[in-house]
């Protein structure tokens, strides 16, 4: 059986991989809600504790449900190992804590997830790790930012909310030359749309909270990469504790089973909505890498199998006008979350990006008239009708 499983295609591994039925012969995966495990006798306990025997000891170290999720996601990303974490932020934190030390330097794309920036600027710097931010798509800026102590390059592509695209292959080459680790936050694409490790990235981090769950229930994250690097990350997680709960792992396991279908549907809906917005008289600009006029289009086409579910656009007018559009929709959920079957709408300048100064926001292109939609899986007739209600209020 193990042999047959190794031969399976990725889609089959996502649904059936890395799971051994228990003696109860369950069809759906069992959930192991247990914090610890018992030993047959004192000698066996001792062997587990000094690593003469491999096996479950304590769920901060290993849990069968979490392990199944990790192995399936590793197979989908085509990485050697995956380590699950309590949240997406715990994934990024674990990578930094495990693999950097005082005196190291990080280059980070400037429009990464807001909490990633806060974590770096407020906490990571306290431990003597310097961070330089560069525009995601500007290869010269990345190259110019490299210092002798640069140990990590970190990016998120496509970017939120403007859908800018990083050249993964070029950045991987640059990082190898600099002898730095290249880390990619693959939350927006998931392995269904983009596999950064295959373009030369060393590590992928995920917020499973978004598309991997897909229905807005649980927080979780993951780190994927070589066995050697993941050993270091596991070491930090075991010692420090931001590990994934078995309940959440079970929800994400179920999410992986439908991830391909959902990502294809999110992408198809978003592409249709982007084209519709592009032709709308009240809309002045649309940001979606799937549109041919978008500066990241060619790169996205090269390294992604599709363009994802997030579309942003500017309306004619000011902040009040953008708010009026948002408040005049009825069906969409007004929330900063994304990656959900339910369409979400948000005003980035006053929510997700409100911590930036007005000057930084303008420089990053996040204007007051910008609205972000994470397109869900509802019928497109209703999605367009709800947005028409919003735009009709202008
Ligand atoms: C949400 C998100 C995170 C953080 O994940 P949490 O699960 O909320 O901790 C990191 N990166 C991106 C791109 C995200 O969207």
Coordinates of C-alpha atoms and ligand atoms in Angstrom, one line a residue:
X1 CA 0.0 0.0 0.0
X2 CA 2.8 2.4 0.9
X3 CA 4.2 1.9 -2.6
X4 CA 0.9 2.6 -4.3
X5 CA 0.5 5.8 -2.3
X6 CA 3.9 7.1 -3.4
X7 CA 2.8 6.8 -7.0
X8 CA -0.4 8.7 -6.5
X9 CA -1.0 12.0 -8.3
X10 CA -1.0 15.1 -6.1
X11 CA -4.8 15.4 -6.3
X12 CA -5.2 11.9 -5.0
X13 CA -2.6 12.5 -2.2
X14 CA -4.6 15.6 -1.2
X15 CA -7.7 13.3 -0.6
X16 CA -6.3 10.0 0.5
X17 CA -2.6 10.5 1.4
X18 CA -0.8 10.1 4.7
X19 CA -3.6 8.3 6.6
X20 CA -3.8 4.9 8.2
X21 CA -7.2 3.7 9.3
X22 CA -7.5 2.7 12.9
X23 CA -8.9 -0.7 14.0
X24 CA -12.4 0.9 13.9
X25 CA -12.3 1.0 10.1
X26 CA -13.5 4.6 9.8
X27 CA -14.0 6.0 6.3
X28 CA -13.4 9.6 7.1
X29 CA -10.2 10.5 9.0
X30 CA -10.4 10.0 12.8
X31 CA -9.5 13.0 15.0
X32 CA -7.0 12.4 17.7
X33 CA -8.0 14.8 20.4
X34 CA -5.4 13.8 23.0
X35 CA -2.7 15.9 24.6
X36 CA -0.5 12.9 25.5
X37 CA 0.0 9.2 24.9
X38 CA 0.6 6.2 27.2
X39 CA 3.5 3.8 27.2
X40 CA 3.3 0.0 27.6
X41 CA 5.8 0.0 30.5
X42 CA 8.5 2.1 32.1
X43 CA 11.3 0.8 29.9
X44 CA 9.3 1.8 26.8
X45 CA 8.6 5.2 28.2
X46 CA 12.3 5.7 28.8
X47 CA 13.1 4.7 25.2
X48 CA 10.6 7.2 23.8
X49 CA 12.1 9.9 25.9
X50 CA 15.7 9.3 24.8
X51 CA 14.7 8.8 21.2
X52 CA 15.6 5.1 21.0
X53 CA 12.0 4.7 19.9
X54 CA 10.0 6.9 17.5
X55 CA 6.4 7.5 18.4
X56 CA 3.9 9.8 20.0
X57 CA 4.8 11.2 23.4
X58 CA 3.0 14.5 23.7
X59 CA 0.9 16.5 21.3
X60 CA 3.1 19.6 21.4
X61 CA 5.6 17.2 19.7
X62 CA 3.5 15.0 17.5
X63 CA -0.2 14.2 16.9
X64 CA -1.5 11.8 14.3
X65 CA -4.1 14.1 12.9
X66 CA -1.7 17.0 12.7
X67 CA 0.9 14.7 11.0
X68 CA -1.6 13.6 8.3
X69 CA -2.3 17.3 7.5
X70 CA 1.5 18.0 7.4
X71 CA 2.2 15.1 5.1
X72 CA -0.6 15.9 2.7
X73 CA 0.4 19.6 2.4
X74 CA 4.1 18.7 2.0
X75 CA 3.1 16.4 -0.9
X76 CA 1.0 19.2 -2.5
X77 CA 3.8 21.8 -2.2
X78 CA 6.3 19.1 -3.5
X79 CA 8.4 19.8 -0.4
X80 CA 10.2 17.2 1.8
X81 CA 8.6 18.1 5.1
X82 CA 5.8 20.3 6.5
X83 CA 5.4 21.6 10.0
X84 CA 2.0 22.8 11.1
X85 CA 1.6 25.8 13.4
X86 CA -1.1 27.5 15.5
X87 CA -1.6 30.3 12.9
X88 CA -0.1 31.8 9.8
X89 CA 1.8 34.3 12.0
X90 CA 3.1 31.4 14.1
X91 CA 4.5 29.9 10.9
X92 CA 6.5 33.0 10.0
X93 CA 7.6 33.5 13.7
X94 CA 8.9 29.9 13.8
X95 CA 10.9 30.3 10.6
X96 CA 12.5 33.5 11.9
X97 CA 13.2 32.2 15.4
X98 CA 14.6 28.9 14.2
X99 CA 16.7 30.1 11.4
X100 CA 18.0 33.7 12.2
X101 CA 20.1 35.0 14.9
X102 CA 21.2 38.4 16.3
X103 CA 23.2 40.4 13.7
X104 CA 21.4 38.9 10.7
X105 CA 19.6 41.0 8.1
X106 CA 16.3 40.3 6.3
X107 CA 15.0 41.7 3.1
X108 CA 11.2 41.8 3.0
X109 CA 8.7 42.8 0.3
X110 CA 7.0 46.0 1.5
X111 CA 3.4 44.9 1.1
X112 CA 3.5 41.8 3.2
X113 CA 0.6 40.9 5.5
X114 CA 0.2 43.7 8.1
X115 CA 1.0 41.6 11.2
X116 CA 4.2 40.3 9.4
X117 CA 5.4 43.9 9.3
X118 CA 4.4 44.6 12.9
X119 CA 6.2 41.4 14.1
X120 CA 9.4 42.3 12.2
X121 CA 9.4 46.0 13.2
X122 CA 8.3 45.7 16.8
X123 CA 9.6 42.3 18.0
X124 CA 12.1 40.7 15.7
X125 CA 14.3 43.9 15.6
X126 CA 14.5 43.7 19.5
X127 CA 16.6 40.6 19.0
X128 CA 19.1 42.4 16.7
X129 CA 17.7 41.3 13.4
X130 CA 17.5 44.2 10.9
X131 CA 14.8 44.4 8.2
X132 CA 14.9 46.3 4.9
X133 CA 11.7 46.6 2.9
X134 CA 11.7 46.7 -0.9
X135 CA 9.0 46.9 -3.6
X136 CA 7.9 43.4 -4.4
X137 CA 8.4 43.5 -8.1
X138 CA 11.6 45.6 -8.2
X139 CA 14.4 43.1 -8.7
X140 CA 17.1 45.9 -8.7
X141 CA 15.8 47.0 -5.3
X142 CA 16.1 43.5 -3.9
X143 CA 19.7 43.2 -5.3
X144 CA 20.7 46.6 -4.0
X145 CA 19.4 45.7 -0.5
X146 CA 21.7 42.7 -0.1
X147 CA 24.3 43.1 2.7
X148 CA 27.0 40.7 3.8
X149 CA 24.8 39.7 6.7
X150 CA 21.6 39.2 4.7
X151 CA 20.4 35.7 5.7
X152 CA 16.7 35.8 4.5
X153 CA 14.6 37.2 1.7
X154 CA 10.9 37.1 2.5
X155 CA 8.0 37.9 0.1
X156 CA 4.3 37.3 -0.4
X157 CA 3.1 37.0 -4.0
X158 CA 0.7 38.1 -5.4
X159 CA 0.6 41.0 -3.1
X160 CA -2.4 42.2 -1.0
X161 CA -4.4 44.2 -2.1
X162 CA -2.8 45.3 -5.4
X163 CA -2.0 41.9 -6.9
X164 CA 1.6 42.8 -7.7
X165 CA 3.7 39.8 -8.6
X166 CA 7.3 38.8 -7.5
X167 CA 9.6 37.0 -9.9
X168 CA 10.1 33.8 -7.8
X169 CA 12.8 32.3 -10.1
X170 CA 14.9 35.5 -10.2
X171 CA 14.6 36.1 -6.4
X172 CA 15.6 32.5 -5.8
X173 CA 18.7 33.0 -7.9
X174 CA 19.5 36.2 -6.1
X175 CA 19.1 34.6 -2.7
X176 CA 21.4 31.7 -3.6
X177 CA 24.1 34.1 -4.7
X178 CA 23.7 36.0 -1.4
X179 CA 23.7 32.7 0.5
X180 CA 20.3 33.7 2.1
X181 CA 17.2 31.7 2.6
X182 CA 14.3 32.6 0.3
X183 CA 10.9 32.4 2.1
X184 CA 7.6 32.8 0.3
X185 CA 4.2 33.3 1.9
X186 CA 2.0 31.3 -0.4
X187 CA -1.3 31.9 1.4
X188 CA -3.1 33.7 -1.5
X189 CA -2.3 31.0 -4.1
X190 CA -2.0 27.8 -2.1
X191 CA -0.1 24.9 -3.8
X192 CA -3.0 24.5 -6.3
X193 CA -2.0 27.8 -8.1
X194 CA 1.7 28.2 -7.3
X195 CA 4.5 26.0 -6.0
X196 CA 7.3 28.3 -4.9
X197 CA 9.7 25.5 -4.0
X198 CA 9.7 24.4 -7.6
X199 CA 10.9 27.9 -8.6
X200 CA 13.8 27.7 -6.2
X201 CA 12.4 29.0 -2.9
X202 CA 13.8 27.3 0.2
X203 CA 10.7 27.7 2.4
X204 CA 7.0 28.2 2.0
X205 CA 4.8 29.6 4.8
X206 CA 1.0 29.4 4.9
X207 CA -1.9 30.8 6.7
X208 CA -4.2 27.8 6.6
X209 CA -6.8 30.1 8.1
X210 CA -7.6 31.4 4.6
X211 CA -8.2 29.1 1.5
X212 CA -7.0 25.8 3.1
X213 CA -9.9 26.0 5.6
X214 CA -11.9 27.8 3.0
X215 CA -14.9 28.3 5.2
X216 CA -13.7 30.6 7.9
X217 CA -13.7 28.3 10.9
X218 CA -10.2 27.8 12.3
X219 CA -6.8 29.4 12.6
X220 CA -3.7 27.6 11.5
X221 CA -0.5 27.8 9.6
X222 CA 2.3 25.7 8.1
X223 CA 5.9 25.8 7.0
X224 CA 7.2 23.6 4.1
X225 CA 10.8 23.0 3.0
X226 CA 13.7 20.6 3.2
X227 CA 14.0 18.1 6.0
X228 CA 17.1 19.8 7.3
X229 CA 15.5 23.2 7.6
X230 CA 12.2 21.8 8.9
X231 CA 14.1 20.0 11.7
X232 CA 15.2 23.4 12.9
X233 CA 11.6 24.7 12.8
X234 CA 10.3 21.6 14.5
X235 CA 12.9 22.1 17.2
X236 CA 11.6 25.7 17.9
X237 CA 8.0 24.6 17.8
X238 CA 8.5 21.8 20.3
X239 CA 10.3 24.0 22.7
X240 CA 8.2 27.1 22.3
X241 CA 4.8 25.6 21.7
X242 CA 2.8 27.5 18.9
X243 CA 1.7 24.2 17.4
X244 CA -1.5 23.3 15.6
X245 CA -4.4 21.8 17.5
X246 CA -5.6 18.4 16.3
X247 CA -9.2 19.7 15.9
X248 CA -7.9 22.5 13.5
X249 CA -5.7 20.0 11.7
X250 CA -8.7 17.8 11.1
X251 CA -10.7 20.7 9.6
X252 CA -7.8 21.6 7.4
X253 CA -7.4 18.0 6.3
X254 CA -11.0 18.2 5.0
X255 CA -10.1 21.5 3.4
X256 CA -7.3 20.0 1.4
X257 CA -9.6 17.5 -0.1
X258 CA -11.6 20.2 -1.9
X259 CA -8.8 22.8 -2.3
X260 CA -8.3 22.3 -6.1
X261 CA -12.0 22.6 -6.9
X262 CA -12.4 25.6 -4.7
X263 CA -9.3 27.5 -6.0
X264 CA -10.4 26.9 -9.5
X265 CA -13.9 28.2 -8.7
X266 CA -12.5 31.2 -6.7
X267 CA -10.2 32.1 -9.7
X268 CA -12.9 31.7 -12.3
X269 CA -15.3 33.9 -10.3
X270 CA -12.6 36.5 -9.6
X271 CA -11.6 36.7 -13.3
X272 CA -15.2 37.2 -14.3
X273 CA -15.7 39.9 -11.7
X274 CA -12.4 41.7 -12.6
X275 CA -13.5 41.9 -16.3
X276 CA -16.9 43.1 -15.2
X277 CA -15.4 45.8 -13.0
X278 CA -13.0 46.8 -15.7
X279 CA -15.9 47.7 -17.9
X280 CA -17.9 49.4 -15.2
X281 CA -18.4 53.2 -15.6
X282 CA -18.1 54.0 -11.8
X283 CA -14.8 52.1 -11.5
X284 CA -11.5 53.9 -12.3
X285 CA -9.0 51.1 -11.9
X286 CA -9.0 47.3 -11.3
X287 CA -6.1 45.4 -9.7
X288 CA -6.0 41.8 -10.7
X289 CA -3.0 40.0 -12.2
X290 CA -5.3 38.0 -14.4
X291 CA -6.1 41.2 -16.4
X292 CA -3.8 41.6 -19.4
X293 CA -3.1 45.3 -18.6
X294 CA -1.8 44.4 -15.1
X295 CA 2.0 44.8 -14.8
X296 CA 2.3 41.4 -13.1
X297 CA 0.2 39.6 -15.7
X298 CA 3.0 37.9 -17.7
X299 CA 4.9 36.7 -14.6
X300 CA 1.7 35.5 -12.9
X301 CA 0.9 33.5 -16.1
X302 CA 4.4 31.9 -15.9
X303 CA 4.5 30.9 -12.3
X304 CA 0.8 30.5 -11.4
X305 CA -1.7 28.1 -12.9
X306 CA -4.4 30.7 -12.3
X307 CA -4.8 34.2 -10.8
X308 CA -6.6 33.6 -7.5
X309 CA -9.6 35.0 -5.8
X310 CA -8.7 38.5 -4.7
X311 CA -9.7 41.6 -6.8
X312 CA -9.2 45.2 -5.8
X313 CA -10.6 48.3 -7.5
X314 CA -10.9 52.1 -7.2
X315 CA -14.1 53.9 -7.5
X316 CA -14.6 57.5 -8.6
X317 CA -14.3 59.8 -5.6
X318 CA -13.0 59.8 -2.1
X319 CA -13.0 57.7 1.0
X320 CA -16.6 58.5 1.7
X321 CA -17.6 57.2 -1.7
X322 CA -15.7 54.0 -1.2
X323 CA -17.4 53.5 2.2
X324 CA -20.8 54.3 0.6
X325 CA -20.2 51.5 -2.0
X326 CA -19.2 49.0 0.8
X327 CA -22.1 50.0 3.0
X328 CA -24.6 49.7 0.2
X329 CA -23.8 46.1 -0.5
X330 CA -26.1 43.7 1.3
X331 CA -24.8 40.2 0.8
X332 CA -21.0 40.5 1.1
X333 CA -19.4 40.1 4.5
X334 CA -17.7 43.2 5.6
X335 CA -14.5 41.6 7.1
X336 CA -10.8 41.7 6.6
X337 CA -10.7 37.9 6.3
X338 CA -10.4 36.2 2.9
X339 CA -10.3 32.8 1.3
X340 CA -13.8 31.9 2.2
X341 CA -16.8 30.5 0.3
X342 CA -18.6 33.7 1.3
X343 CA -17.5 36.8 -0.6
X344 CA -15.8 39.4 1.7
X345 CA -15.4 43.2 1.1
X346 CA -13.1 45.6 2.9
X347 CA -11.6 49.1 2.7
X348 CA -7.9 48.5 3.0
X349 CA -6.8 52.1 3.7
X350 CA -8.8 52.3 7.0
X351 CA -8.6 48.6 8.1
X352 CA -5.8 46.2 6.9
X353 CA -3.5 49.0 6.0
X354 CA -4.6 51.7 8.5
X355 CA -1.3 51.3 10.5
X356 CA 0.7 52.8 7.6
X357 CA 1.2 56.5 7.4
X358 CA -0.8 58.3 4.7
X359 CA 2.5 58.9 2.8
X360 CA 3.5 55.2 3.0
X361 CA 0.0 54.2 1.9
X362 CA 0.0 56.5 -1.1
X363 CA 3.5 55.3 -2.0
X364 CA 2.2 51.7 -1.8
X365 CA -0.7 52.7 -4.1
X366 CA -3.4 52.0 -1.5
X367 CA -5.6 55.0 -2.1
X368 CA -8.7 56.0 -0.1
X369 CA -10.9 55.0 -3.0
X370 CA -9.6 51.5 -3.1
X371 CA -11.9 48.5 -2.2
X372 CA -10.8 44.9 -1.9
X373 CA -13.0 41.9 -2.7
X374 CA -12.1 38.3 -1.9
X375 CA -14.5 36.6 -4.3
X376 CA -16.3 33.7 -2.8
X377 CA -18.2 30.8 -4.3
X378 CA -21.7 32.2 -4.5
X379 CA -23.4 32.5 -7.9
X380 CA -21.8 35.2 -10.0
X381 CA -25.3 36.6 -10.7
X382 CA -25.7 37.4 -7.1
X383 CA -22.1 38.6 -6.6
X384 CA -22.5 41.1 -9.4
X385 CA -25.9 42.2 -8.3
X386 CA -24.7 42.9 -4.8
X387 CA -21.7 44.9 -6.1
X388 CA -24.1 46.8 -8.5
X389 CA -26.1 47.7 -5.4
X390 CA -23.0 49.2 -3.9
X391 CA -21.8 51.0 -7.0
X392 CA -25.3 52.2 -7.7
X393 CA -25.1 54.3 -4.5
X394 CA -22.4 56.5 -6.1
Ligands
LIG1 C1 -3.9 36.0 7.2 C2 -2.5 36.0 6.6 C3 -1.4 35.7 7.4 C4 -1.5 35.5 8.9 O1 -2.2 34.3 9.1 P1 -3.0 34.0 10.5 O2 -3.5 32.6 10.3 O3 -4.1 35.1 10.6 O4 -2.0 34.2 11.6 C5 -0.2 35.7 6.8 N1 0.0 36.0 5.5 C6 -1.0 36.3 4.7 C7 -0.8 36.5 3.3 C8 -2.3 36.3 5.2 O5 -3.4 36.6 4.4

